[in-house]
PDB file of C-alpha atoms in Angstrom:
ATOM      1  CA  MET A   1       0.000   0.000   0.000  1.00  0.00           C
ATOM      2  CA  LYS A   2       1.152   3.527  -0.767  1.00  0.00           C
ATOM      3  CA  VAL A   3      -0.132   6.629   1.023  1.00  0.00           C
ATOM      4  CA  ALA A   4       0.401  10.169  -0.278  1.00  0.00           C
ATOM      5  CA  GLN A   5      -0.381  13.445   1.482  1.00  0.00           C
ATOM      6  CA  THR A   6      -2.358  15.909  -0.669  1.00  0.00           C
ATOM      7  CA  ALA A   7      -2.356  19.730  -0.567  1.00  0.00           C
ATOM      8  CA  ILE A   8      -4.989  19.621   2.204  1.00  0.00           C
ATOM      9  CA  GLU A   9      -3.593  18.799   5.632  1.00  0.00           C
ATOM     10  CA  GLY A  10      -4.704  15.282   6.607  1.00  0.00           C
ATOM     11  CA  CYS A  11      -6.298  14.506   3.225  1.00  0.00           C
ATOM     12  CA  LEU A  12      -4.645  11.361   1.850  1.00  0.00           C
ATOM     13  CA  LEU A  13      -4.579   9.340  -1.342  1.00  0.00           C
ATOM     14  CA  VAL A  14      -4.224   5.613  -0.652  1.00  0.00           C
ATOM     15  CA  THR A  15      -3.194   3.108  -3.310  1.00  0.00           C
ATOM     16  CA  PRO A  16      -3.853  -0.397  -1.985  1.00  0.00           C
ATOM     17  CA  ASP A  17      -1.938  -3.448  -3.112  1.00  0.00           C
ATOM     18  CA  VAL A  18      -3.855  -5.441  -5.728  1.00  0.00           C
ATOM     19  CA  PHE A  19      -2.947  -9.073  -6.376  1.00  0.00           C
ATOM     20  CA  GLY A  20      -4.102 -10.565  -9.651  1.00  0.00           C
ATOM     21  CA  ASP A  21      -3.758 -13.578 -11.892  1.00  0.00           C
ATOM     22  CA  ALA A  22      -5.762 -15.285 -14.638  1.00  0.00           C
ATOM     23  CA  ARG A  23      -8.664 -15.849 -12.206  1.00  0.00           C
ATOM     24  CA  GLY A  24      -9.100 -12.153 -11.346  1.00  0.00           C
ATOM     25  CA  SER A  25      -7.815  -9.992  -8.524  1.00  0.00           C
ATOM     26  CA  PHE A  26      -7.817  -9.486  -4.768  1.00  0.00           C
ATOM     27  CA  GLN A  27      -7.309  -6.452  -2.561  1.00  0.00           C
ATOM     28  CA  GLU A  28      -7.928  -5.555   1.054  1.00  0.00           C
ATOM     29  CA  LEU A  29     -10.353  -2.655   1.229  1.00  0.00           C
ATOM     30  CA  PHE A  30      -9.348  -2.005   4.823  1.00  0.00           C
ATOM     31  CA  HIS A  31      -6.992  -3.419   7.453  1.00  0.00           C
ATOM     32  CA  ALA A  32      -6.915  -1.483  10.754  1.00  0.00           C
ATOM     33  CA  GLY A  33      -3.330  -2.395  11.604  1.00  0.00           C
ATOM     34  CA  ARG A  34      -1.815  -1.660   8.200  1.00  0.00           C
ATOM     35  CA  TYR A  35      -3.762   1.591   7.814  1.00  0.00           C
ATOM     36  CA  ALA A  36      -2.665   2.747  11.283  1.00  0.00           C
ATOM     37  CA  ASP A  37       0.946   1.886  10.441  1.00  0.00           C
ATOM     38  CA  GLU A  38       0.684   4.088   7.320  1.00  0.00           C
ATOM     39  CA  GLY A  39      -0.905   7.016   9.195  1.00  0.00           C
ATOM     40  CA  VAL A  40      -4.401   6.630   7.777  1.00  0.00           C
ATOM     41  CA  PRO A  41      -7.013   7.354  10.471  1.00  0.00           C
ATOM     42  CA  ASN A  42      -9.197   4.317  10.909  1.00  0.00           C
ATOM     43  CA  SER A  43     -11.768   4.666  13.642  1.00  0.00           C
ATOM     44  CA  TYR A  44     -14.914   4.008  11.599  1.00  0.00           C
ATOM     45  CA  VAL A  45     -18.465   3.513  12.854  1.00  0.00           C
ATOM     46  CA  GLN A  46     -20.538   3.501   9.658  1.00  0.00           C
ATOM     47  CA  ASP A  47     -20.161   2.133   6.115  1.00  0.00           C
ATOM     48  CA  ASN A  48     -22.149   3.649   3.230  1.00  0.00           C
ATOM     49  CA  PHE A  49     -22.724   2.568  -0.361  1.00  0.00           C
ATOM     50  CA  SER A  50     -24.334   4.565  -3.150  1.00  0.00           C
ATOM     51  CA  THR A  51     -25.023   3.989  -6.806  1.00  0.00           C
ATOM     52  CA  SER A  52     -25.287   6.775  -9.341  1.00  0.00           C
ATOM     53  CA  SER A  53     -25.548   7.232 -13.110  1.00  0.00           C
ATOM     54  CA  ARG A  54     -23.447   9.304 -15.500  1.00  0.00           C
ATOM     55  CA  GLY A  55     -23.796  13.042 -14.932  1.00  0.00           C
ATOM     56  CA  ILE A  56     -24.947  12.821 -11.298  1.00  0.00           C
ATOM     57  CA  LEU A  57     -23.209  15.313  -9.016  1.00  0.00           C
ATOM     58  CA  ARG A  58     -23.469  14.740  -5.268  1.00  0.00           C
ATOM     59  CA  GLY A  59     -22.259  17.335  -2.793  1.00  0.00           C
ATOM     60  CA  LEU A  60     -20.451  19.146  -1.507  1.00  0.00           C
ATOM     61  CA  HIS A  61     -21.659  17.775   1.866  1.00  0.00           C
ATOM     62  CA  PHE A  62     -20.447  18.194   5.444  1.00  0.00           C
ATOM     63  CA  GLN A  63     -21.800  18.059   8.992  1.00  0.00           C
ATOM     64  CA  THR A  64     -21.436  20.899  11.503  1.00  0.00           C
ATOM     65  CA  ARG A  65     -21.740  18.485  14.445  1.00  0.00           C
ATOM     66  CA  HIS A  66     -20.431  14.929  14.307  1.00  0.00           C
ATOM     67  CA  ALA A  67     -18.037  15.834  11.496  1.00  0.00           C
ATOM     68  CA  GLN A  68     -17.182  12.725   9.515  1.00  0.00           C
ATOM     69  CA  GLY A  69     -13.801  11.579   8.330  1.00  0.00           C
ATOM     70  CA  LYS A  70     -14.373   9.499   5.184  1.00  0.00           C
ATOM     71  CA  LEU A  71     -12.382   6.804   3.430  1.00  0.00           C
ATOM     72  CA  VAL A  72     -13.940   6.562  -0.036  1.00  0.00           C
ATOM     73  CA  GLN A  73     -13.460   4.201  -2.965  1.00  0.00           C
ATOM     74  CA  VAL A  74     -15.191   3.492  -6.262  1.00  0.00           C
ATOM     75  CA  LEU A  75     -15.977  -0.218  -6.578  1.00  0.00           C
ATOM     76  CA  HIS A  76     -17.488   0.033 -10.076  1.00  0.00           C
ATOM     77  CA  GLY A  77     -17.157   2.848 -12.594  1.00  0.00           C
ATOM     78  CA  ARG A  78     -15.362   6.171 -12.404  1.00  0.00           C
ATOM     79  CA  VAL A  79     -15.927   9.450 -10.539  1.00  0.00           C
ATOM     80  CA  PHE A  80     -14.320  12.867 -10.135  1.00  0.00           C
ATOM     81  CA  ASP A  81     -13.987  13.268  -6.364  1.00  0.00           C
ATOM     82  CA  VAL A  82     -13.615  16.555  -4.474  1.00  0.00           C
ATOM     83  CA  CYS A  83     -12.466  17.572  -0.991  1.00  0.00           C
ATOM     84  CA  VAL A  84     -12.763  21.181   0.234  1.00  0.00           C
ATOM     85  CA  ASP A  85     -11.115  22.157   3.509  1.00  0.00           C
ATOM     86  CA  ILE A  86     -13.597  24.265   5.498  1.00  0.00           C
ATOM     87  CA  ARG A  87     -12.105  23.614   8.956  1.00  0.00           C
ATOM     88  CA  PRO A  88     -11.861  26.957  10.825  1.00  0.00           C
ATOM     89  CA  ASP A  89      -8.419  26.295  12.369  1.00  0.00           C
ATOM     90  CA  SER A  90      -6.838  24.495   9.427  1.00  0.00           C
ATOM     91  CA  PRO A  91      -3.746  25.951   7.747  1.00  0.00           C
ATOM     92  CA  THR A  92      -5.141  24.659   4.435  1.00  0.00           C
ATOM     93  CA  ARG A  93      -8.636  26.127   4.892  1.00  0.00           C
ATOM     94  CA  GLY A  94     -10.185  27.088   1.571  1.00  0.00           C
ATOM     95  CA  GLN A  95      -8.045  24.694  -0.452  1.00  0.00           C
ATOM     96  CA  VAL A  96      -9.531  22.140  -2.836  1.00  0.00           C
ATOM     97  CA  VAL A  97      -8.160  18.730  -3.818  1.00  0.00           C
ATOM     98  CA  THR A  98      -9.636  16.701  -6.667  1.00  0.00           C
ATOM     99  CA  VAL A  99      -8.885  13.170  -7.780  1.00  0.00           C
ATOM    100  CA  THR A 100     -10.365  10.762 -10.301  1.00  0.00           C
ATOM    101  CA  LEU A 101     -11.284   7.462  -8.674  1.00  0.00           C
ATOM    102  CA  ASP A 102     -11.670   4.513 -11.038  1.00  0.00           C
ATOM    103  CA  ALA A 103     -12.495   0.915 -10.136  1.00  0.00           C
ATOM    104  CA  ALA A 104     -10.064  -0.217 -12.855  1.00  0.00           C
ATOM    105  CA  GLU A 105      -7.197   1.498 -10.983  1.00  0.00           C
ATOM    106  CA  PRO A 106      -8.184   1.099  -7.319  1.00  0.00           C
ATOM    107  CA  ARG A 107      -7.367   4.004  -5.058  1.00  0.00           C
ATOM    108  CA  GLN A 108      -8.932   5.345  -1.901  1.00  0.00           C
ATOM    109  CA  PHE A 109      -9.300   8.946  -0.838  1.00  0.00           C
ATOM    110  CA  TYR A 110      -9.276   9.861   2.860  1.00  0.00           C
ATOM    111  CA  LEU A 111     -11.034  13.130   3.742  1.00  0.00           C
ATOM    112  CA  PRO A 112     -10.530  14.386   7.308  1.00  0.00           C
ATOM    113  CA  PRO A 113     -13.446  15.465   9.525  1.00  0.00           C
ATOM    114  CA  GLY A 114     -14.521  19.027   8.812  1.00  0.00           C
ATOM    115  CA  CYS A 115     -14.003  18.899   5.055  1.00  0.00           C
ATOM    116  CA  ALA A 116     -16.786  19.123   2.471  1.00  0.00           C
ATOM    117  CA  HIS A 117     -17.037  16.215   0.044  1.00  0.00           C
ATOM    118  CA  GLY A 118     -18.673  15.612  -3.305  1.00  0.00           C
ATOM    119  CA  PHE A 119     -18.305  13.696  -6.534  1.00  0.00           C
ATOM    120  CA  TYR A 120     -19.382  13.681 -10.179  1.00  0.00           C
ATOM    121  CA  VAL A 121     -20.011  10.420 -12.052  1.00  0.00           C
ATOM    122  CA  LEU A 122     -17.983   9.995 -15.254  1.00  0.00           C
ATOM    123  CA  SER A 123     -19.029   6.420 -16.154  1.00  0.00           C
ATOM    124  CA  GLU A 124     -22.441   4.992 -17.077  1.00  0.00           C
ATOM    125  CA  ARG A 125     -22.839   3.767 -13.475  1.00  0.00           C
ATOM    126  CA  ALA A 126     -20.733   4.123 -10.368  1.00  0.00           C
ATOM    127  CA  HIS A 127     -20.767   2.173  -7.119  1.00  0.00           C
ATOM    128  CA  PHE A 128     -19.313   4.347  -4.381  1.00  0.00           C
ATOM    129  CA  PHE A 129     -18.258   2.918  -1.003  1.00  0.00           C
ATOM    130  CA  TYR A 130     -17.204   4.924   2.019  1.00  0.00           C
ATOM    131  CA  LYS A 131     -16.326   4.371   5.634  1.00  0.00           C
ATOM    132  CA  CYS A 132     -17.258   7.163   8.078  1.00  0.00           C
ATOM    133  CA  SER A 133     -15.673   8.080  11.403  1.00  0.00           C
ATOM    134  CA  ASP A 134     -18.961   9.336  12.895  1.00  0.00           C
ATOM    135  CA  PHE A 135     -22.637   8.651  12.406  1.00  0.00           C
ATOM    136  CA  TYR A 136     -24.761  10.530   9.891  1.00  0.00           C
ATOM    137  CA  ASP A 137     -26.638  13.409  11.545  1.00  0.00           C
ATOM    138  CA  ALA A 138     -29.277  14.868   9.228  1.00  0.00           C
ATOM    139  CA  SER A 139     -29.903  17.794  11.587  1.00  0.00           C
ATOM    140  CA  SER A 140     -26.341  19.080  11.144  1.00  0.00           C
ATOM    141  CA  GLU A 141     -25.793  18.271   7.466  1.00  0.00           C
ATOM    142  CA  LYS A 142     -25.024  21.227   5.224  1.00  0.00           C
ATOM    143  CA  THR A 143     -24.089  21.679   1.593  1.00  0.00           C
ATOM    144  CA  LEU A 144     -21.349  23.843   0.141  1.00  0.00           C
ATOM    145  CA  LEU A 145     -22.374  25.153  -3.290  1.00  0.00           C
ATOM    146  CA  TRP A 146     -20.709  22.868  -5.820  1.00  0.00           C
ATOM    147  CA  ASN A 147     -20.058  25.619  -8.379  1.00  0.00           C
ATOM    148  CA  ASP A 148     -19.075  28.497  -6.083  1.00  0.00           C
ATOM    149  CA  PRO A 149     -16.653  30.542  -8.243  1.00  0.00           C
ATOM    150  CA  LYS A 150     -14.496  31.242  -5.174  1.00  0.00           C
ATOM    151  CA  LEU A 151     -13.564  27.527  -5.037  1.00  0.00           C
ATOM    152  CA  GLY A 152     -12.530  27.360  -8.702  1.00  0.00           C
ATOM    153  CA  ILE A 153     -13.317  23.653  -9.039  1.00  0.00           C
ATOM    154  CA  ASP A 154     -12.797  22.542 -12.638  1.00  0.00           C
ATOM    155  CA  TRP A 155     -15.553  19.917 -12.793  1.00  0.00           C
ATOM    156  CA  PRO A 156     -15.223  17.732 -15.944  1.00  0.00           C
ATOM    157  CA  LEU A 157     -18.895  18.226 -16.816  1.00  0.00           C
ATOM    158  CA  GLU A 158     -20.564  16.639 -19.808  1.00  0.00           C
ATOM    159  CA  GLY A 159     -23.505  19.036 -20.044  1.00  0.00           C
ATOM    160  CA  GLU A 160     -25.571  20.119 -17.043  1.00  0.00           C
ATOM    161  CA  PRO A 161     -25.069  17.887 -13.987  1.00  0.00           C
ATOM    162  CA  THR A 162     -28.032  16.217 -12.304  1.00  0.00           C
ATOM    163  CA  LEU A 163     -28.341  17.601  -8.768  1.00  0.00           C
ATOM    164  CA  SER A 164     -30.682  17.092  -5.824  1.00  0.00           C
ATOM    165  CA  ALA A 165     -32.770  20.085  -4.740  1.00  0.00           C
ATOM    166  CA  LYS A 166     -30.577  20.359  -1.631  1.00  0.00           C
ATOM    167  CA  ASP A 167     -27.362  20.445  -3.654  1.00  0.00           C
ATOM    168  CA  LYS A 168     -28.703  23.163  -5.973  1.00  0.00           C
ATOM    169  CA  GLN A 169     -29.160  25.467  -2.968  1.00  0.00           C
ATOM    170  CA  GLY A 170     -25.858  25.017  -1.173  1.00  0.00           C
ATOM    171  CA  LEU A 171     -24.155  27.742   0.804  1.00  0.00           C
ATOM    172  CA  THR A 172     -21.269  29.706  -0.654  1.00  0.00           C
ATOM    173  CA  TYR A 173     -17.811  29.343   0.840  1.00  0.00           C
ATOM    174  CA  ASP A 174     -18.042  32.916   2.181  1.00  0.00           C
ATOM    175  CA  GLU A 175     -21.362  32.101   3.913  1.00  0.00           C
ATOM    176  CA  ILE A 176     -19.804  29.048   5.569  1.00  0.00           C
ATOM    177  CA  VAL A 177     -16.757  31.023   6.709  1.00  0.00           C
ATOM    178  CA  ALA A 178     -18.970  33.798   8.124  1.00  0.00           C
ATOM    179  CA  ASP A 179     -21.009  31.205  10.040  1.00  0.00           C
ATOM    180  CA  SER A 180     -18.004  29.452  11.655  1.00  0.00           C
TER     181      SER A 180
END
């Protein structure tokens, strides 16, 4: 396994070992001891799985209470994944990291608690798996506006993305900063 620090403090890109032969392949999606040895936080309490079609954009989501660290991976398909640091005391606050996650080239993306997260589906279908360090709390969930010009995210859009009503009405980065 290889672990690389990104431009956001605590946000990591994990490349697991994949073992393959003529029968197929094998990889560990998670191993508490090995992840701890490599500095990847691993105190998870909830696993989530979502499926989405091409052109779906989910996010950018975060929780004000019970902030969730997330270890995410695409199990089928391909997505453009985004982390935005909105932590008030972070030296990398306001920075954005993007990565393409593809089941054909398995990688995991660790997003620390207090960061906003979202993704855009590039394949016909995507199966998205993520481990969370705290439980989902609907009462504290918020959305950062996915296309806030201040963030400068270069989404690889193929036409207009499909968004939920909640995601269309996200808060701007400046509104989130003013509220923290």
